[in-house]
Amino acid sequence: MKTIFTKELWDAYVQKVEKDFKLKTYPQLDPYFNFKKDKVILFDLLSDPSLKRMKNHNFTPLIKILQKTPRYKWQEDKELSAGGKYNLETKIRPISFASHFDTYIYGFYSFALNIKYQDYIHKNGFQEVVLAYRSDLEGKCNIQFAKEAFDQIKKSFKEEGECSVIALDIKGYFDHIDHSILKKMWCKIIDEDDLPLDQYKVYRSLTKYSYVNYGSFLKHFNINLKKLEKEQKKKHKGKKNVPKGYQSLFDLIPNDINGSTFHDKMELLRKRKLVAINRTKDRSYSKNGIPQGSALSALLSNIYLAEFDKNIFEKGQNEGFVYRRYCDDLLIICKPEQVNPLKNYIIDLINNDYKLIIQNRKTDVIDFMPSQNGQIRSFRREFDTKKEIFNSLPNEEINFKNLQYLGFEFNGKSIYVRPGSLSRYFRKMKARVAKSISMAYSENAKSDIIFKQQIYSRYSHLGKKNFLSYVKNASKRYYSNSAGEKKDGMNSPSIKRQVAAHMRILKQEIEKTSRQRAKQKGVDIIKK
């Protein structure tokens, strides 16, 4: 068995990385790796035909950061007569960053294996099923994927007079990936009986992985990054791009504790028990889970379910339903009578054969049928906990419920941006306005000018590649993406109405917050 490396693959990977190259400066234990300048080091490692260099390479522990996202979510409450309420909760998702050097190793294997994976799904005819983490989607994004699903619903309704949608969610997908199944599927994709040595080394690094918790690291060594940043700004007063003052997290540990070398400081982390390993509670190596955030993890989540996707796609071809998967979100468009048998089949298959978890209570079923005035409308189904089936409800207004999919909502006629996404946008916008104005009136401010243009570029349609520009594109019939390609929008007046007032709200927020701050400081407002 030989390495996956070829000079042709390497050249294509280099071209991809260098096209929009930007030095990665996220927190890690190793110094920054300038791919453009030092790629020969990576080339020597990957191209070694003996695989000795790859065999001897020690992957650096990942840095784990807990990403917190506030969001409104429906929560059941037995004490409420209505049965529930919307609360603001915080979703915590662990994200793991590979070392700056290892990121490019994972990046190369992701690039090479993705070609194999895409060849596999095209060869087996289910390329239309998988919507995430691919390079052959012709520039499509969630706007097109959601539109295609909504168009399919309208088509099915027109042909049958009604249709149903099952939306299923895999709980903690990356944390529950079974290592033995992953290895088996990896071998299947590359058409080998076992993993070649270099790929096995990469596989082990992402299954028996070690990591350092970012917050624990800073707390243990009493590191105050805000204080350090302040000192740097003071030191480089007047400069635009102030350097961090460090490249590696190891730069923040004094050399006199345990030595100055990478090895010394790595040894110190192990002595202090700051390096954790993917183990179970009884301290044995876990047989489940890969880190979310590495350059290869997303592709592996597709590879893991390749046979499942093929199975459900072929079943859909035979039984007349449509299946789509976007990472851990599964969507089935089917006939109403197929809902419960299909739901049970999919949950049993994925829970038993793939060791993943789909819960009935997290599953959503929406019926599209004529409302009392004869128009297509979306209605919720009610879950019977005893029988574990979804029951249809009368086509009455009280049972209206929009289908949520990939950040959009659909009621059979109109398409909207998901309200939760809009709420998050407005919260972020207000927080940014408050921060910008606070900085303008702070003692360390170079001037008391509020730079509105910076706020507009992030939180209005005037900016590029922000939430509002994305929403604006979604509302159009057609739009041009960043590559200049013409793409289908949703042609949705409803979306336009949802964000029509955003500029007025933004300007009012700037004015209101500025006046409040100025009043506190006893100064006149200066605008720009």
Coordinates of C-alpha atoms in Angstrom, one line a residue:
M1 CA 0.0 0.0 0.0
K2 CA 1.3 3.4 -0.9
T3 CA 0.8 7.0 0.2
I4 CA -2.1 8.9 -1.4
F5 CA 0.4 11.7 -2.2
T6 CA 1.1 12.6 -5.9
K7 CA 2.8 15.6 -7.3
E8 CA -0.3 16.4 -9.3
L9 CA -2.4 16.4 -6.1
W10 CA 0.2 18.5 -4.3
D11 CA 0.3 21.2 -7.0
A12 CA -3.5 21.4 -7.0
Y13 CA -3.5 21.7 -3.2
V14 CA -0.9 24.4 -3.3
Q15 CA -2.9 26.3 -5.8
K16 CA -6.0 26.1 -3.7
V17 CA -4.3 27.2 -0.5
E18 CA -2.3 30.1 -2.1
K19 CA -5.3 31.5 -4.0
D20 CA -6.6 33.4 -1.0
F21 CA -3.8 32.8 1.4
K22 CA -3.9 34.4 4.8
L23 CA -1.6 33.6 7.7
K24 CA -3.5 31.6 10.4
T25 CA -3.0 33.3 13.8
Y26 CA -5.5 31.4 16.0
P27 CA -4.2 30.3 19.4
Q28 CA -2.1 27.1 19.4
L29 CA 1.0 25.6 20.9
D30 CA 3.2 25.9 17.9
P31 CA 4.3 29.2 16.1
Y32 CA 2.5 30.4 13.0
F33 CA 3.2 28.4 9.8
N34 CA 3.7 30.5 6.7
F35 CA 2.5 28.1 4.0
K36 CA 3.7 30.2 1.1
K37 CA 7.2 30.6 2.6
D38 CA 7.7 27.2 4.2
K39 CA 5.6 24.7 2.3
V40 CA 8.7 22.7 1.3
I41 CA 8.7 21.4 4.9
L42 CA 5.2 20.0 4.4
F43 CA 6.1 18.7 1.0
D44 CA 9.1 16.7 2.4
L45 CA 6.9 15.2 5.0
L46 CA 4.0 14.2 2.7
S47 CA 6.0 13.1 -0.3
D48 CA 8.4 10.7 1.5
P49 CA 7.7 7.4 -0.3
S50 CA 9.1 5.4 2.6
L51 CA 6.4 7.0 4.9
K52 CA 9.1 7.2 7.6
R53 CA 8.7 10.9 8.1
M54 CA 4.9 10.6 8.4
K55 CA 5.3 7.6 10.8
N56 CA 7.6 9.6 13.1
H57 CA 5.5 12.8 13.0
N58 CA 4.0 13.7 16.4
F59 CA 0.7 15.5 16.0
T60 CA 0.4 18.4 18.5
P61 CA -2.5 18.3 20.9
L62 CA -5.5 20.2 19.7
I63 CA -6.6 23.4 21.5
K64 CA -10.3 23.1 22.5
I65 CA -12.4 26.2 22.8
L66 CA -16.0 26.3 23.9
Q67 CA -18.0 28.3 21.4
K68 CA -21.1 29.9 22.9
T69 CA -24.0 30.9 20.8
P70 CA -27.1 32.6 22.4
R71 CA -30.3 31.7 20.7
Y72 CA -34.1 31.7 21.2
K73 CA -35.5 28.2 21.4
W74 CA -38.8 26.6 22.3
Q75 CA -38.7 24.9 25.6
E76 CA -41.4 22.6 27.0
D77 CA -42.8 23.7 30.4
K78 CA -45.3 21.4 32.1
E79 CA -46.4 24.2 34.4
L80 CA -47.6 26.4 31.6
S81 CA -51.0 25.8 30.2
A82 CA -49.7 26.6 26.7
G83 CA -47.2 23.7 27.1
G84 CA -44.0 25.7 26.6
K85 CA -42.3 29.1 26.0
Y86 CA -39.4 30.7 24.1
N87 CA -36.3 31.2 26.2
L88 CA -32.9 32.7 25.4
E89 CA -30.5 29.9 25.9
T90 CA -26.8 29.4 25.2
K91 CA -25.7 26.6 22.9
I92 CA -22.2 25.5 23.7
R93 CA -20.2 23.7 21.0
P94 CA -16.6 22.5 21.5
I95 CA -14.4 23.5 18.6
S96 CA -10.9 22.1 18.4
F97 CA -8.0 23.7 16.5
A98 CA -5.1 21.7 15.2
S99 CA -1.6 23.1 15.4
H100 CA -0.7 25.6 12.6
F101 CA 1.5 22.9 10.9
D102 CA -0.9 20.0 11.4
T103 CA -3.7 22.0 9.9
Y104 CA -2.0 21.8 6.6
I105 CA -1.4 18.0 6.9
Y106 CA -5.2 17.6 7.6
G107 CA -5.9 20.1 4.8
F108 CA -3.9 18.0 2.2
Y109 CA -5.6 14.7 3.2
S110 CA -9.0 16.4 3.2
F111 CA -8.3 17.7 -0.3
A112 CA -7.1 14.3 -1.6
L113 CA -9.8 12.2 0.1
N114 CA -12.6 14.5 -0.9
I115 CA -11.7 13.7 -4.6
K116 CA -12.1 10.0 -3.7
Y117 CA -15.3 10.6 -1.8
Q118 CA -16.9 12.6 -4.6
D119 CA -15.9 10.0 -7.2
Y120 CA -17.6 7.4 -5.0
I121 CA -20.9 9.2 -4.6
H122 CA -21.0 10.1 -8.3
K123 CA -20.2 6.5 -9.3
N124 CA -23.0 5.3 -7.1
G125 CA -25.4 7.9 -8.3
F126 CA -26.4 9.6 -5.0
Q127 CA -24.4 12.9 -5.5
E128 CA -27.6 15.0 -5.2
V129 CA -28.2 13.8 -1.6
V130 CA -25.2 15.2 0.3
L131 CA -25.2 19.0 0.5
A132 CA -22.3 19.9 2.8
Y133 CA -18.5 19.9 2.7
R134 CA -18.0 19.3 -1.0
S135 CA -16.0 21.1 -3.7
D136 CA -18.1 20.0 -6.6
L137 CA -21.4 21.8 -5.8
E138 CA -20.9 24.4 -8.5
G139 CA -20.9 27.3 -6.1
K140 CA -24.3 26.4 -4.6
C141 CA -25.0 27.4 -1.0
N142 CA -27.9 27.1 1.5
I143 CA -30.0 29.5 -0.6
Q144 CA -30.1 27.1 -3.5
F145 CA -30.4 24.0 -1.3
A146 CA -33.4 25.3 0.6
K147 CA -35.0 26.6 -2.6
E148 CA -34.7 23.2 -4.3
A149 CA -36.3 21.5 -1.3
F150 CA -39.2 24.1 -1.2
D151 CA -39.7 23.7 -5.0
Q152 CA -39.8 19.9 -4.5
I153 CA -42.5 20.3 -1.9
K154 CA -44.6 22.5 -4.2
K155 CA -44.1 20.0 -7.0
S156 CA -45.2 17.1 -4.8
F157 CA -48.2 19.0 -3.6
K158 CA -49.2 19.9 -7.2
E159 CA -48.9 16.3 -8.3
E160 CA -50.5 14.5 -5.2
G161 CA -52.6 17.2 -3.6
E162 CA -50.6 16.9 -0.4
C163 CA -47.2 15.9 0.9
S164 CA -45.2 15.6 4.1
V165 CA -41.7 16.6 5.3
I166 CA -39.7 14.8 8.0
A167 CA -36.9 16.8 9.5
L168 CA -34.5 14.8 11.6
D169 CA -31.4 15.9 13.6
I170 CA -28.5 13.7 14.7
K171 CA -27.6 14.5 18.3
G172 CA -23.9 15.3 18.9
Y173 CA -22.9 13.8 15.6
F174 CA -19.1 14.3 15.8
D175 CA -19.0 13.1 19.4
H176 CA -20.7 9.8 18.5
I177 CA -18.9 8.7 15.4
D178 CA -17.9 5.1 15.9
H179 CA -14.2 4.6 15.1
S180 CA -14.5 1.1 13.7
I181 CA -17.3 2.1 11.3
L182 CA -15.4 5.2 10.3
K183 CA -12.3 3.2 9.5
K184 CA -14.4 0.7 7.5
M185 CA -16.0 3.4 5.5
W186 CA -12.7 5.2 4.9
C187 CA -11.3 2.0 3.4
K188 CA -14.4 1.6 1.2
I189 CA -14.0 5.1 -0.2
I190 CA -10.4 4.6 -1.1
D191 CA -11.1 1.0 -2.3
E192 CA -8.5 -0.6 0.1
D193 CA -8.8 -3.5 2.5
D194 CA -6.9 -1.5 5.2
L195 CA -5.7 2.0 5.6
P196 CA -2.3 2.8 4.2
L197 CA 0.3 3.7 6.9
D198 CA 0.1 7.5 6.3
Q199 CA -3.7 7.6 6.3
Y200 CA -3.8 5.3 9.4
K201 CA -1.6 7.8 11.2
V202 CA -4.0 10.6 10.4
Y203 CA -7.0 8.4 11.4
R204 CA -5.4 7.7 14.8
S205 CA -4.6 11.3 15.4
L206 CA -8.3 12.2 15.0
T207 CA -9.7 9.2 17.0
K208 CA -7.2 8.8 19.8
Y209 CA -6.7 12.6 19.9
S210 CA -5.3 14.7 22.8
Y211 CA -6.2 18.3 23.5
V212 CA -5.6 21.2 25.8
N213 CA -8.6 23.2 27.1
Y214 CA -7.9 26.9 26.1
G215 CA -9.6 28.4 29.1
S216 CA -7.9 26.0 31.6
F217 CA -4.5 26.8 30.0
L218 CA -4.9 30.5 30.5
K219 CA -6.3 30.1 34.0
H220 CA -3.6 27.7 35.1
F221 CA -0.7 30.0 34.1
N222 CA -2.6 33.1 35.2
I223 CA -2.5 34.6 31.7
N224 CA -4.5 37.8 31.1
L225 CA -4.7 38.3 27.3
K226 CA -6.7 41.5 27.6
K227 CA -4.0 43.0 29.8
L228 CA -1.3 41.8 27.3
E229 CA -3.2 43.3 24.4
K230 CA -3.5 46.6 26.2
E231 CA 0.2 46.7 26.9
Q232 CA 0.9 46.0 23.3
K233 CA -1.3 48.8 22.1
K234 CA 0.4 51.2 24.5
K235 CA 3.8 50.0 23.3
H236 CA 2.9 50.4 19.7
K237 CA 0.9 53.6 20.1
G238 CA -0.1 55.1 16.7
K239 CA 0.4 51.9 14.7
K240 CA -2.6 50.5 12.8
N241 CA -1.8 46.7 13.0
V242 CA -0.5 46.1 16.5
P243 CA 1.2 42.6 16.8
K244 CA -0.1 40.3 19.5
G245 CA 3.2 40.1 21.2
Y246 CA 3.3 36.3 20.9
Q247 CA 2.8 33.6 18.2
S248 CA 2.5 30.5 20.3
L249 CA 0.7 29.9 23.5
F250 CA 4.0 28.5 24.7
D251 CA 5.4 32.0 24.4
L252 CA 3.2 33.0 27.3
I253 CA 4.8 30.4 29.7
P254 CA 8.0 31.7 31.3
N255 CA 11.1 29.7 30.3
D256 CA 12.3 29.4 33.9
I257 CA 9.4 27.1 34.9
N258 CA 10.5 24.0 33.0
G259 CA 12.8 25.1 30.1
S260 CA 12.4 27.0 26.9
T261 CA 12.0 24.4 24.2
F262 CA 8.8 23.1 22.7
H263 CA 9.6 19.7 24.3
D264 CA 10.2 21.2 27.7
K265 CA 6.9 23.1 27.7
M266 CA 5.0 20.1 26.3
E267 CA 6.4 18.1 29.2
L268 CA 5.2 20.7 31.6
L269 CA 1.7 20.5 30.3
R270 CA 1.7 16.8 30.8
K271 CA 3.1 17.1 34.3
R272 CA 0.4 19.6 35.2
K273 CA -2.2 17.2 33.7
L274 CA -3.4 19.9 31.3
V275 CA -3.3 17.5 28.3
A276 CA -6.5 15.5 28.0
I277 CA -7.1 12.4 25.8
N278 CA -10.2 11.2 24.2
R279 CA -11.0 8.6 26.9
T280 CA -14.1 7.2 28.5
K281 CA -15.0 7.7 32.2
D282 CA -13.2 4.5 33.2
R283 CA -10.0 6.0 31.5
S284 CA -9.9 3.6 28.6
Y285 CA -9.6 5.0 25.1
S286 CA -12.9 6.0 23.7
K287 CA -14.2 4.1 20.7
N288 CA -16.3 7.1 19.6
G289 CA -15.9 10.7 18.6
I290 CA -13.7 12.9 16.4
P291 CA -12.9 16.5 17.1
Q292 CA -15.1 19.1 15.4
G293 CA -13.0 21.9 13.8
S294 CA -10.1 20.1 12.1
A295 CA -9.6 20.5 8.4
L296 CA -10.5 16.9 7.9
S297 CA -13.4 16.3 10.4
A298 CA -16.1 17.7 8.1
L299 CA -15.2 15.4 5.3
L300 CA -15.0 12.4 7.6
S301 CA -18.6 13.2 8.7
N302 CA -19.6 12.7 5.1
I303 CA -17.5 9.5 4.6
Y304 CA -19.0 8.0 7.8
L305 CA -22.6 8.1 6.4
A306 CA -21.8 7.3 2.7
E307 CA -23.5 3.9 2.8
F308 CA -26.4 5.2 4.8
D309 CA -26.9 8.0 2.3
K310 CA -26.7 5.4 -0.6
N311 CA -29.2 3.1 1.2
I312 CA -31.8 5.9 1.9
F313 CA -31.4 7.4 -1.6
E314 CA -32.0 4.0 -3.3
K315 CA -35.0 3.4 -1.0
G316 CA -36.4 6.8 -2.0
Q317 CA -35.9 5.9 -5.7
N318 CA -37.9 2.7 -5.2
E319 CA -40.6 4.1 -2.9
G320 CA -41.0 7.6 -4.3
F321 CA -39.6 10.0 -1.7
V322 CA -36.8 12.6 -1.7
Y323 CA -33.9 12.5 0.8
R324 CA -31.3 15.2 1.5
R325 CA -28.6 15.5 4.2
Y326 CA -26.7 18.6 5.3
C327 CA -24.2 17.2 7.9
D328 CA -26.4 16.2 10.8
D329 CA -29.6 17.5 9.4
L330 CA -31.7 15.0 7.4
L331 CA -34.8 15.9 5.3
I332 CA -37.4 13.6 3.8
I333 CA -40.1 14.8 1.4
C334 CA -42.7 12.0 1.1
K335 CA -46.4 11.1 1.0
P336 CA -48.3 11.5 4.3
E337 CA -48.8 7.8 4.8
Q338 CA -45.1 7.2 4.5
V339 CA -44.2 9.4 7.5
N340 CA -44.2 6.9 10.4
P341 CA -42.8 3.9 8.6
L342 CA -39.9 6.0 7.1
K343 CA -39.3 7.8 10.4
N344 CA -39.0 4.5 12.2
Y345 CA -36.8 2.9 9.5
I346 CA -34.3 5.8 9.5
I347 CA -34.1 6.1 13.3
D348 CA -33.7 2.3 13.8
L349 CA -31.0 2.2 11.0
I350 CA -28.9 5.1 12.2
N351 CA -29.2 4.3 15.9
N352 CA -28.4 0.6 15.5
D353 CA -26.1 0.3 12.5
Y354 CA -24.3 3.6 12.8
K355 CA -24.3 4.1 16.6
L356 CA -25.7 7.6 16.2
I357 CA -28.7 9.1 18.0
I358 CA -31.8 10.5 16.5
Q359 CA -34.5 11.3 19.0
N360 CA -38.3 11.2 18.3
R361 CA -38.8 14.3 20.3
K362 CA -36.2 16.2 18.2
T363 CA -37.9 15.1 15.0
D364 CA -40.3 17.5 13.2
V365 CA -43.0 16.4 10.8
I366 CA -44.8 19.0 8.7
D367 CA -47.8 18.3 6.5
F368 CA -48.4 20.4 3.4
M369 CA -52.1 20.3 2.5
P370 CA -54.9 22.6 1.5
S371 CA -56.0 25.1 4.2
Q372 CA -59.7 25.8 4.7
N373 CA -59.5 28.4 1.9
G374 CA -58.0 25.8 -0.4
Q375 CA -54.4 27.2 -0.6
I376 CA -51.3 25.1 0.2
R377 CA -50.3 25.5 3.9
S378 CA -48.0 23.9 6.3
F379 CA -49.4 22.1 9.4
R380 CA -47.6 20.5 12.4
R381 CA -48.0 16.9 13.4
E382 CA -48.4 15.8 17.0
F383 CA -46.2 13.1 18.4
D384 CA -47.9 10.3 20.4
T385 CA -45.3 9.4 23.0
K386 CA -47.0 6.0 23.9
K387 CA -47.3 4.8 20.3
E388 CA -44.2 6.8 19.1
I389 CA -45.9 7.9 16.0
F390 CA -46.8 11.3 14.5
N391 CA -50.5 12.0 14.1
S392 CA -52.0 14.4 11.6
L393 CA -54.0 17.3 12.9
P394 CA -57.0 19.2 11.4
N395 CA -56.1 21.8 8.7
E396 CA -57.0 24.6 11.1
E397 CA -55.1 27.9 11.7
I398 CA -54.2 26.8 15.2
N399 CA -52.1 24.0 13.7
F400 CA -50.1 26.2 11.3
K401 CA -46.4 25.6 11.6
N402 CA -43.6 26.7 9.1
L403 CA -41.0 24.2 8.0
Q404 CA -37.5 25.3 9.1
Y405 CA -34.6 24.3 6.8
L406 CA -31.1 25.6 6.5
G407 CA -31.8 29.0 8.0
F408 CA -35.1 29.6 6.2
E409 CA -38.8 28.9 6.8
F410 CA -41.5 27.8 4.4
N411 CA -45.3 27.7 4.8
G412 CA -46.2 26.3 1.4
K413 CA -46.5 29.7 -0.2
S414 CA -44.0 32.2 1.3
I415 CA -40.3 31.9 2.3
Y416 CA -38.8 33.7 5.3
V417 CA -35.5 34.0 7.0
R418 CA -35.6 32.0 10.3
P419 CA -36.7 34.5 13.1
G420 CA -33.9 33.1 15.3
S421 CA -31.3 34.2 12.8
L422 CA -32.8 37.7 12.6
S423 CA -32.9 37.9 16.4
R424 CA -29.2 36.9 16.6
Y425 CA -28.3 39.5 13.9
F426 CA -30.1 42.3 15.8
R427 CA -28.5 41.3 19.1
K428 CA -25.0 41.3 17.5
M429 CA -25.7 44.6 15.7
K430 CA -26.8 46.4 19.0
A431 CA -23.8 44.9 20.8
R432 CA -21.4 46.2 18.1
V433 CA -22.9 49.7 18.1
A434 CA -22.6 49.8 21.9
K435 CA -19.0 48.7 21.8
S436 CA -18.0 51.1 19.0
I437 CA -19.6 54.1 20.8
S438 CA -18.0 53.0 24.1
M439 CA -14.6 53.0 22.4
A440 CA -15.2 56.4 20.8
Y441 CA -15.9 57.9 24.3
S442 CA -13.2 56.0 26.2
E443 CA -10.2 57.6 27.8
N444 CA -7.9 55.8 25.5
A445 CA -9.7 56.8 22.3
K446 CA -7.7 58.7 19.7
S447 CA -10.7 60.7 18.9
D448 CA -14.4 60.9 19.8
I449 CA -15.5 60.2 16.3
I450 CA -17.9 57.3 15.7
F451 CA -16.9 55.5 12.5
K452 CA -20.3 54.5 11.2
Q453 CA -18.8 53.1 8.0
Q454 CA -17.3 50.2 9.9
I455 CA -20.6 49.4 11.5
Y456 CA -22.4 49.6 8.2
S457 CA -20.0 47.2 6.5
R458 CA -20.7 44.6 9.1
Y459 CA -24.4 45.1 9.8
S460 CA -26.1 46.5 6.7
H461 CA -26.7 45.6 3.1
L462 CA -23.8 48.0 2.2
G463 CA -21.3 45.5 3.4
K464 CA -20.0 42.4 1.5
K465 CA -20.3 38.9 2.7
N466 CA -22.2 39.7 5.8
F467 CA -25.6 38.4 7.1
L468 CA -27.6 41.2 5.5
S469 CA -25.9 40.8 2.0
Y470 CA -26.6 37.1 2.2
V471 CA -30.3 37.7 3.1
K472 CA -30.5 40.3 0.3
N473 CA -29.3 37.8 -2.2
A474 CA -31.8 35.2 -0.9
S475 CA -34.7 37.6 -1.5
K476 CA -33.8 38.2 -5.1
R477 CA -34.9 36.1 -8.2
Y478 CA -31.2 35.9 -9.3
Y479 CA -27.9 37.2 -7.9
S480 CA -24.2 37.0 -8.6
N481 CA -22.0 35.2 -6.0
S482 CA -18.4 36.2 -5.1
A483 CA -17.1 34.4 -8.1
G484 CA -19.4 36.4 -10.4
E485 CA -21.6 33.4 -11.2
K486 CA -25.3 33.9 -11.6
K487 CA -27.3 31.9 -9.0
D488 CA -31.0 31.4 -8.2
G489 CA -32.3 33.4 -5.3
M490 CA -35.7 32.7 -3.7
N491 CA -37.6 35.6 -5.2
S492 CA -39.2 36.2 -1.8
P493 CA -41.0 39.5 -1.1
S494 CA -41.5 38.1 2.5
I495 CA -37.7 38.1 3.1
K496 CA -37.4 41.7 1.7
R497 CA -40.1 42.8 4.2
Q498 CA -38.4 41.1 7.1
V499 CA -35.2 43.2 6.7
A500 CA -36.7 46.3 5.1
A501 CA -36.3 48.4 8.2
H502 CA -32.8 47.2 9.2
M503 CA -31.0 50.4 8.1
R504 CA -33.5 52.6 10.0
I505 CA -33.1 50.5 13.1
L506 CA -29.3 50.6 12.8
K507 CA -29.2 54.4 12.4
Q508 CA -31.6 54.8 15.3
E509 CA -29.5 52.5 17.5
I510 CA -26.4 54.5 16.7
E511 CA -28.1 57.8 17.5
K512 CA -29.8 56.6 20.7
T513 CA -26.7 54.9 22.1
S514 CA -24.5 57.8 21.2
R515 CA -26.8 60.3 22.9
Q516 CA -26.8 58.2 26.0
R517 CA -23.1 57.9 26.1
A518 CA -22.5 61.5 25.3
K519 CA -24.9 62.5 28.1
Q520 CA -22.9 60.3 30.6
K521 CA -19.7 61.9 29.5
G522 CA -21.1 65.4 29.2
V523 CA -19.8 66.0 25.6
D524 CA -21.3 66.9 22.3
I525 CA -22.0 64.2 19.7
I526 CA -19.5 64.2 16.8
K527 CA -20.6 62.1 13.9
K528 CA -18.9 60.7 10.9

